[in-house]
PDB file of C-alpha atoms in Angstrom:
ATOM      1  CA  ASP A   1      -9.376   6.719 -60.835  1.00 66.00           C
ATOM      2  CA  VAL A   2      -8.228   7.944 -57.446  1.00 63.00           C
ATOM      3  CA  LYS A   3      -6.154   5.551 -55.483  1.00 91.00           C
ATOM      4  CA  VAL A   4      -4.699   4.868 -52.063  1.00 95.00           C
ATOM      5  CA  THR A   5      -2.065   2.148 -52.137  1.00 95.00           C
ATOM      6  CA  GLN A   6      -0.888   0.190 -49.135  1.00 95.00           C
ATOM      7  CA  SER A   7       2.386  -1.572 -49.759  1.00 88.00           C
ATOM      8  CA  SER A   8       1.505  -4.953 -48.256  1.00 90.00           C
ATOM      9  CA  ARG A   9      -1.746  -6.935 -48.149  1.00 91.00           C
ATOM     10  CA  TYR A  10      -0.499  -9.474 -45.623  1.00 95.00           C
ATOM     11  CA  LEU A  11       2.381  -9.187 -43.192  1.00 96.00           C
ATOM     12  CA  VAL A  12       3.705 -11.508 -40.482  1.00 97.00           C
ATOM     13  CA  LYS A  13       6.148 -10.126 -37.932  1.00 97.00           C
ATOM     14  CA  ARG A  14       7.708 -11.317 -34.712  1.00 97.00           C
ATOM     15  CA  THR A  15       7.109  -9.765 -31.318  1.00 97.00           C
ATOM     16  CA  GLY A  16       9.528  -6.920 -30.693  1.00 97.00           C
ATOM     17  CA  GLU A  17      10.223  -6.163 -34.337  1.00 97.00           C
ATOM     18  CA  LYS A  18       9.942  -2.633 -35.691  1.00 97.00           C
ATOM     19  CA  VAL A  19       7.264  -2.623 -38.379  1.00 97.00           C
ATOM     20  CA  PHE A  20       6.666  -0.085 -41.132  1.00 97.00           C
ATOM     21  CA  LEU A  21       3.336   0.147 -42.942  1.00 97.00           C
ATOM     22  CA  GLU A  22       3.431   2.362 -46.001  1.00 96.00           C
ATOM     23  CA  CYS A  23       0.592   4.252 -47.640  1.00 97.00           C
ATOM     24  CA  VAL A  24       0.700   6.346 -50.808  1.00 97.00           C
ATOM     25  CA  GLN A  25      -2.085   8.385 -52.396  1.00 95.00           C
ATOM     26  CA  ASP A  26      -2.119   9.900 -55.855  1.00 93.00           C
ATOM     27  CA  MET A  27      -4.940  12.429 -55.395  1.00 88.00           C
ATOM     28  CA  ASP A  28      -2.972  15.341 -53.886  1.00 90.00           C
ATOM     29  CA  HIS A  29      -5.129  15.039 -50.747  1.00 90.00           C
ATOM     30  CA  GLU A  30      -4.168  17.119 -47.743  1.00 89.00           C
ATOM     31  CA  ASN A  31      -5.461  14.724 -45.099  1.00 90.00           C
ATOM     32  CA  MET A  32      -4.305  11.185 -44.408  1.00 93.00           C
ATOM     33  CA  PHE A  33      -5.323   8.706 -41.719  1.00 94.00           C
ATOM     34  CA  TRP A  34      -4.416   5.382 -40.197  1.00 96.00           C
ATOM     35  CA  TYR A  35      -7.115   3.182 -38.705  1.00 96.00           C
ATOM     36  CA  ARG A  36      -7.099  -0.281 -37.277  1.00 96.00           C
ATOM     37  CA  GLN A  37     -10.103  -2.525 -37.750  1.00 94.00           C
ATOM     38  CA  ASP A  38     -10.988  -5.288 -35.299  1.00 93.00           C
ATOM     39  CA  PRO A  39     -14.094  -7.501 -35.155  1.00 88.00           C
ATOM     40  CA  GLY A  40     -16.744  -6.031 -32.903  1.00 86.00           C
ATOM     41  CA  LEU A  41     -14.824  -2.770 -32.484  1.00 89.00           C
ATOM     42  CA  GLY A  42     -15.162  -1.270 -35.939  1.00 89.00           C
ATOM     43  CA  LEU A  43     -12.584   1.272 -37.060  1.00 92.00           C
ATOM     44  CA  ARG A  44     -10.449   3.099 -34.537  1.00 93.00           C
ATOM     45  CA  LEU A  45      -8.309   6.071 -35.459  1.00 92.00           C
ATOM     46  CA  ILE A  46      -4.621   5.699 -34.636  1.00 96.00           C
ATOM     47  CA  TYR A  47      -3.060   8.848 -36.129  1.00 95.00           C
ATOM     48  CA  PHE A  48      -3.867  11.391 -38.789  1.00 92.00           C
ATOM     49  CA  SER A  49      -2.099  14.157 -40.656  1.00 93.00           C
ATOM     50  CA  TYR A  50      -3.515  17.222 -42.363  1.00 88.00           C
ATOM     51  CA  ASP A  51      -0.288  18.507 -43.836  1.00 88.00           C
ATOM     52  CA  VAL A  52       3.260  17.459 -44.587  1.00 90.00           C
ATOM     53  CA  LYS A  53       5.260  16.921 -41.389  1.00 85.00           C
ATOM     54  CA  MET A  54       2.099  17.425 -39.351  1.00 88.00           C
ATOM     55  CA  LYS A  55       0.626  14.640 -37.243  1.00 92.00           C
ATOM     56  CA  GLU A  56      -2.077  14.321 -34.659  1.00 91.00           C
ATOM     57  CA  LYS A  57      -2.928  11.510 -32.272  1.00 93.00           C
ATOM     58  CA  GLY A  58      -6.174   9.696 -32.785  1.00 91.00           C
ATOM     59  CA  ASP A  59      -8.029   7.579 -30.263  1.00 89.00           C
ATOM     60  CA  ILE A  60      -5.472   4.780 -29.841  1.00 95.00           C
ATOM     61  CA  PRO A  61      -1.948   6.102 -30.582  1.00 96.00           C
ATOM     62  CA  GLU A  62      -0.111   4.073 -27.933  1.00 96.00           C
ATOM     63  CA  GLY A  63       2.540   1.814 -29.408  1.00 96.00           C
ATOM     64  CA  TYR A  64       2.454   3.589 -32.778  1.00 97.00           C
ATOM     65  CA  SER A  65       4.127   6.514 -34.471  1.00 97.00           C
ATOM     66  CA  VAL A  66       3.787   8.051 -37.932  1.00 97.00           C
ATOM     67  CA  SER A  67       5.815   9.889 -40.499  1.00 96.00           C
ATOM     68  CA  ARG A  68       4.724  12.218 -43.280  1.00 95.00           C
ATOM     69  CA  GLU A  69       7.743  13.590 -45.101  1.00 93.00           C
ATOM     70  CA  LYS A  70       5.914  14.007 -48.425  1.00 94.00           C
ATOM     71  CA  LYS A  71       2.320  14.924 -49.118  1.00 93.00           C
ATOM     72  CA  GLU A  72       1.533  11.667 -50.861  1.00 95.00           C
ATOM     73  CA  ARG A  73       3.058   9.274 -48.310  1.00 96.00           C
ATOM     74  CA  PHE A  74       1.974   8.496 -44.760  1.00 96.00           C
ATOM     75  CA  SER A  75       3.780   5.768 -42.860  1.00 96.00           C
ATOM     76  CA  LEU A  76       2.660   3.970 -39.731  1.00 97.00           C
ATOM     77  CA  ILE A  77       5.404   2.629 -37.466  1.00 97.00           C
ATOM     78  CA  LEU A  78       5.037  -0.001 -34.787  1.00 97.00           C
ATOM     79  CA  GLU A  79       8.065   0.673 -32.615  1.00 94.00           C
ATOM     80  CA  SER A  80       8.083  -2.775 -31.000  1.00 97.00           C
ATOM     81  CA  ALA A  81       5.377  -5.036 -32.328  1.00 97.00           C
ATOM     82  CA  SER A  82       3.221  -6.918 -29.846  1.00 97.00           C
ATOM     83  CA  THR A  83       0.621  -9.620 -30.337  1.00 97.00           C
ATOM     84  CA  ASN A  84      -2.203  -7.229 -29.423  1.00 96.00           C
ATOM     85  CA  GLN A  85      -1.315  -5.219 -32.517  1.00 98.00           C
ATOM     86  CA  THR A  86      -2.427  -8.081 -34.721  1.00 98.00           C
ATOM     87  CA  SER A  87      -5.140  -6.417 -36.783  1.00 97.00           C
ATOM     88  CA  MET A  88      -6.264  -5.064 -40.137  1.00 95.00           C
ATOM     89  CA  TYR A  89      -4.721  -1.652 -40.777  1.00 97.00           C
ATOM     90  CA  LEU A  90      -6.459   0.745 -43.111  1.00 96.00           C
ATOM     91  CA  CYS A  91      -5.023   3.906 -44.598  1.00 96.00           C
ATOM     92  CA  ALA A  92      -7.319   6.634 -45.929  1.00 94.00           C
ATOM     93  CA  SER A  93      -7.021  10.068 -47.443  1.00 92.00           C
ATOM     94  CA  SER A  94      -9.398  12.952 -47.996  1.00 89.00           C
ATOM     95  CA  THR A  95      -9.523  16.411 -49.411  1.00 83.00           C
ATOM     96  CA  GLN A  96     -11.324  19.226 -47.639  1.00 73.00           C
ATOM     97  CA  PHE A  97     -13.739  18.210 -44.927  1.00 68.00           C
ATOM     98  CA  PRO A  98     -16.322  16.669 -45.120  1.00 67.00           C
ATOM     99  CA  TYR A  99     -16.179  15.020 -48.490  1.00 71.00           C
ATOM    100  CA  GLY A 100     -15.560  11.434 -47.499  1.00 82.00           C
ATOM    101  CA  TYR A 101     -12.531   9.208 -47.355  1.00 89.00           C
ATOM    102  CA  THR A 102     -10.780   7.104 -49.968  1.00 91.00           C
ATOM    103  CA  PHE A 103      -9.429   3.948 -48.365  1.00 94.00           C
ATOM    104  CA  GLY A 104      -6.615   1.636 -49.310  1.00 94.00           C
ATOM    105  CA  SER A 105      -7.156  -2.120 -49.504  1.00 93.00           C
ATOM    106  CA  GLY A 106      -5.750  -2.693 -46.044  1.00 94.00           C
ATOM    107  CA  THR A 107      -2.801  -4.552 -44.538  1.00 95.00           C
ATOM    108  CA  ARG A 108      -3.565  -7.576 -42.436  1.00 95.00           C
ATOM    109  CA  LEU A 109      -0.762  -7.713 -39.873  1.00 97.00           C
ATOM    110  CA  THR A 110      -0.130 -10.766 -37.735  1.00 97.00           C
ATOM    111  CA  VAL A 111       2.351 -10.491 -34.878  1.00 97.00           C
ATOM    112  CA  VAL A 112       3.590 -13.827 -33.554  1.00 97.00           C
TER     113      VAL A 112
ATOM    114  CA  ALA B   1     -18.808  14.186 -28.423  1.00 74.00           C
ATOM    115  CA  GLN B   2     -20.363  12.285 -31.295  1.00 83.00           C
ATOM    116  CA  SER B   3     -21.204   8.602 -31.609  1.00 88.00           C
ATOM    117  CA  VAL B   4     -22.707   6.139 -34.039  1.00 93.00           C
ATOM    118  CA  THR B   5     -24.797   3.080 -33.231  1.00 95.00           C
ATOM    119  CA  GLN B   6     -25.413   0.358 -35.761  1.00 95.00           C
ATOM    120  CA  LEU B   7     -28.159  -1.676 -34.226  1.00 90.00           C
ATOM    121  CA  ASP B   8     -27.575  -4.956 -36.038  1.00 94.00           C
ATOM    122  CA  SER B   9     -24.231  -6.723 -36.266  1.00 93.00           C
ATOM    123  CA  GLN B  10     -25.501  -9.186 -38.882  1.00 96.00           C
ATOM    124  CA  VAL B  11     -28.461  -9.089 -41.253  1.00 97.00           C
ATOM    125  CA  PRO B  12     -29.328 -12.188 -43.319  1.00 97.00           C
ATOM    126  CA  VAL B  13     -31.744 -11.617 -46.186  1.00 97.00           C
ATOM    127  CA  PHE B  14     -32.897 -13.613 -49.188  1.00 97.00           C
ATOM    128  CA  GLU B  15     -31.920 -12.502 -52.650  1.00 97.00           C
ATOM    129  CA  GLU B  16     -34.384 -10.028 -54.206  1.00 97.00           C
ATOM    130  CA  ALA B  17     -35.886  -9.175 -50.800  1.00 98.00           C
ATOM    131  CA  PRO B  18     -35.730  -5.645 -49.378  1.00 97.00           C
ATOM    132  CA  VAL B  19     -33.271  -4.735 -46.645  1.00 97.00           C
ATOM    133  CA  GLU B  20     -32.781  -1.960 -44.109  1.00 97.00           C
ATOM    134  CA  LEU B  21     -29.552  -1.452 -42.191  1.00 97.00           C
ATOM    135  CA  ARG B  22     -30.089   0.786 -39.204  1.00 97.00           C
ATOM    136  CA  CYS B  23     -27.860   3.600 -38.040  1.00 97.00           C
ATOM    137  CA  ASN B  24     -28.423   6.115 -35.242  1.00 96.00           C
ATOM    138  CA  TYR B  25     -26.074   8.901 -34.303  1.00 93.00           C
ATOM    139  CA  SER B  26     -25.640  11.422 -31.547  1.00 89.00           C
ATOM    140  CA  SER B  27     -24.098  14.840 -31.869  1.00 80.00           C
ATOM    141  CA  SER B  28     -24.696  18.267 -30.409  1.00 73.00           C
ATOM    142  CA  VAL B  29     -23.972  20.122 -33.637  1.00 76.00           C
ATOM    143  CA  SER B  30     -24.748  19.840 -37.341  1.00 77.00           C
ATOM    144  CA  VAL B  31     -23.719  16.500 -38.782  1.00 84.00           C
ATOM    145  CA  TYR B  32     -22.565  14.970 -42.010  1.00 89.00           C
ATOM    146  CA  LEU B  33     -23.404  11.313 -42.503  1.00 92.00           C
ATOM    147  CA  PHE B  34     -21.853   8.564 -44.585  1.00 94.00           C
ATOM    148  CA  TRP B  35     -22.296   4.923 -45.458  1.00 96.00           C
ATOM    149  CA  TYR B  36     -19.273   2.877 -46.489  1.00 96.00           C
ATOM    150  CA  VAL B  37     -19.195  -0.666 -47.842  1.00 96.00           C
ATOM    151  CA  GLN B  38     -16.398  -3.198 -47.359  1.00 95.00           C
ATOM    152  CA  TYR B  39     -16.266  -6.275 -49.569  1.00 93.00           C
ATOM    153  CA  PRO B  40     -14.256  -9.267 -48.292  1.00 88.00           C
ATOM    154  CA  ASN B  41     -10.510  -8.622 -48.038  1.00 82.00           C
ATOM    155  CA  GLN B  42     -10.832  -5.070 -49.287  1.00 86.00           C
ATOM    156  CA  GLY B  43     -10.785  -1.574 -47.867  1.00 89.00           C
ATOM    157  CA  LEU B  44     -13.874   0.562 -47.359  1.00 93.00           C
ATOM    158  CA  GLN B  45     -15.571   2.345 -50.252  1.00 93.00           C
ATOM    159  CA  LEU B  46     -17.813   5.370 -49.906  1.00 92.00           C
ATOM    160  CA  LEU B  47     -21.370   4.310 -50.779  1.00 95.00           C
ATOM    161  CA  LEU B  48     -23.290   7.536 -50.197  1.00 93.00           C
ATOM    162  CA  LYS B  49     -23.236  10.666 -48.090  1.00 92.00           C
ATOM    163  CA  TYR B  50     -25.517  13.322 -46.676  1.00 90.00           C
ATOM    164  CA  LEU B  51     -23.986  16.792 -46.445  1.00 85.00           C
ATOM    165  CA  SER B  52     -26.980  19.123 -46.790  1.00 82.00           C
ATOM    166  CA  GLY B  53     -30.113  19.667 -48.877  1.00 84.00           C
ATOM    167  CA  SER B  54     -32.391  16.756 -49.729  1.00 84.00           C
ATOM    168  CA  THR B  55     -32.637  14.311 -46.859  1.00 87.00           C
ATOM    169  CA  LEU B  56     -32.862  11.335 -49.224  1.00 89.00           C
ATOM    170  CA  VAL B  57     -29.582  10.352 -50.847  1.00 89.00           C
ATOM    171  CA  GLU B  58     -28.930   7.583 -53.332  1.00 89.00           C
ATOM    172  CA  SER B  59     -26.011   5.504 -54.528  1.00 90.00           C
ATOM    173  CA  ILE B  60     -25.364   4.284 -58.055  1.00 82.00           C
ATOM    174  CA  ASN B  61     -26.107   0.646 -57.172  1.00 88.00           C
ATOM    175  CA  GLY B  62     -29.627   1.090 -55.838  1.00 93.00           C
ATOM    176  CA  PHE B  63     -29.045   1.841 -52.154  1.00 96.00           C
ATOM    177  CA  GLU B  64     -30.593   4.886 -50.533  1.00 96.00           C
ATOM    178  CA  ALA B  65     -30.486   6.469 -47.104  1.00 96.00           C
ATOM    179  CA  GLU B  66     -32.641   9.077 -45.461  1.00 94.00           C
ATOM    180  CA  PHE B  67     -31.436  11.616 -42.954  1.00 93.00           C
ATOM    181  CA  ASN B  68     -33.999  11.942 -40.163  1.00 92.00           C
ATOM    182  CA  LYS B  69     -32.972  14.703 -37.805  1.00 90.00           C
ATOM    183  CA  SER B  70     -35.794  14.219 -35.308  1.00 91.00           C
ATOM    184  CA  GLN B  71     -34.968  10.536 -34.893  1.00 92.00           C
ATOM    185  CA  THR B  72     -31.200  11.059 -35.329  1.00 92.00           C
ATOM    186  CA  SER B  73     -31.129   8.255 -37.836  1.00 94.00           C
ATOM    187  CA  PHE B  74     -29.569   7.548 -41.230  1.00 96.00           C
ATOM    188  CA  HIS B  75     -30.866   4.111 -42.189  1.00 97.00           C
ATOM    189  CA  LEU B  76     -29.670   2.431 -45.370  1.00 97.00           C
ATOM    190  CA  ARG B  77     -32.220   0.697 -47.587  1.00 97.00           C
ATOM    191  CA  LYS B  78     -32.395  -1.281 -50.797  1.00 97.00           C
ATOM    192  CA  PRO B  79     -35.689  -2.539 -52.259  1.00 97.00           C
ATOM    193  CA  SER B  80     -34.199  -5.711 -53.799  1.00 97.00           C
ATOM    194  CA  VAL B  81     -30.794  -7.095 -52.848  1.00 97.00           C
ATOM    195  CA  HIS B  82     -28.414  -9.092 -55.004  1.00 96.00           C
ATOM    196  CA  ILE B  83     -25.821 -11.683 -54.054  1.00 96.00           C
ATOM    197  CA  SER B  84     -23.125  -9.152 -54.886  1.00 95.00           C
ATOM    198  CA  ASP B  85     -24.404  -6.888 -52.077  1.00 96.00           C
ATOM    199  CA  THR B  86     -22.989  -9.306 -49.515  1.00 96.00           C
ATOM    200  CA  ALA B  87     -20.520  -7.147 -47.597  1.00 97.00           C
ATOM    201  CA  GLU B  88     -20.020  -5.246 -44.377  1.00 96.00           C
ATOM    202  CA  TYR B  89     -21.583  -1.797 -44.174  1.00 97.00           C
ATOM    203  CA  PHE B  90     -20.323   1.006 -41.951  1.00 96.00           C
ATOM    204  CA  CYS B  91     -22.202   4.127 -40.956  1.00 96.00           C
ATOM    205  CA  ALA B  92     -20.089   7.180 -40.120  1.00 94.00           C
ATOM    206  CA  VAL B  93     -20.741  10.665 -38.746  1.00 91.00           C
ATOM    207  CA  SER B  94     -18.743  13.865 -38.794  1.00 87.00           C
ATOM    208  CA  SER B  95     -19.640  17.098 -37.028  1.00 77.00           C
ATOM    209  CA  ASP B  96     -19.253  20.719 -38.013  1.00 65.00           C
ATOM    210  CA  ASN B  97     -17.069  21.977 -35.190  1.00 60.00           C
ATOM    211  CA  SER B  98     -15.487  25.374 -35.409  1.00 52.00           C
ATOM    212  CA  GLY B  99     -11.722  25.180 -35.704  1.00 54.00           C
ATOM    213  CA  GLY B 100      -9.532  22.104 -35.443  1.00 54.00           C
ATOM    214  CA  TYR B 101      -9.953  18.813 -37.184  1.00 61.00           C
ATOM    215  CA  GLN B 102     -13.458  17.493 -37.745  1.00 67.00           C
ATOM    216  CA  LYS B 103     -13.297  13.921 -36.564  1.00 74.00           C
ATOM    217  CA  VAL B 104     -15.131  11.106 -38.314  1.00 85.00           C
ATOM    218  CA  THR B 105     -16.619   8.431 -36.074  1.00 88.00           C
ATOM    219  CA  PHE B 106     -17.466   5.022 -37.516  1.00 91.00           C
ATOM    220  CA  GLY B 107     -20.004   2.490 -36.331  1.00 93.00           C
ATOM    221  CA  ILE B 108     -18.938  -1.075 -35.655  1.00 93.00           C
ATOM    222  CA  GLY B 109     -20.409  -2.313 -38.925  1.00 95.00           C
ATOM    223  CA  THR B 110     -23.304  -4.491 -40.096  1.00 96.00           C
ATOM    224  CA  LYS B 111     -22.621  -7.641 -42.073  1.00 96.00           C
ATOM    225  CA  LEU B 112     -25.180  -8.114 -44.793  1.00 97.00           C
ATOM    226  CA  GLN B 113     -25.465 -11.715 -45.936  1.00 97.00           C
ATOM    227  CA  VAL B 114     -27.588 -12.253 -49.031  1.00 97.00           C
ATOM    228  CA  ILE B 115     -28.909 -15.806 -49.253  1.00 97.00           C
ATOM    229  CA  PRO B 116     -29.590 -17.316 -52.689  1.00 95.00           C
TER     230      PRO B 116
END
């Protein structure tokens, strides 16, 4: 079965810390995405990548960066965590458009 | 620009009753439509999708959705819900733009609560 794995289910970090969220997919998908999910706001796209070492800004990239050194791994980086980045973070991957996403289980990040 | 509107944030329904979760979209070009389901403390799972062809699409667990171009809708229905259907449901749209990345836009979600 295809799988997207996010390294942590729950994470608590302090304000100002640098935070790494890791995502790995085993489906050889070209495209990978990071979303954040907040009540009443749905899913908002932070960054996406459609090839190794390629990255594109989504709708809310401020305060985040990404890294894709290998096809199967897409990392989200919070350069200096702030309390307004407390959220559920979802990683997804897809093959050629428009065949739907496969999501990971999510990382619930709390910044205190 | 494309957008998705899910008209109900929460839908309570008794077990074995029918349910409809509403979704309307806007787009100036051809669209592809999706419904995802999110069970508590999990990621989203693709439930069903409309790409082309028959406007009625079905999932393996009894849900169906109908693409209605004139009403720009893609409502999700199930004739008889089960307790295990309690989850949050997200409608999503993607457009067939020429060149560049085809963005997927999600609705804000509808929480389906099935009451025993």
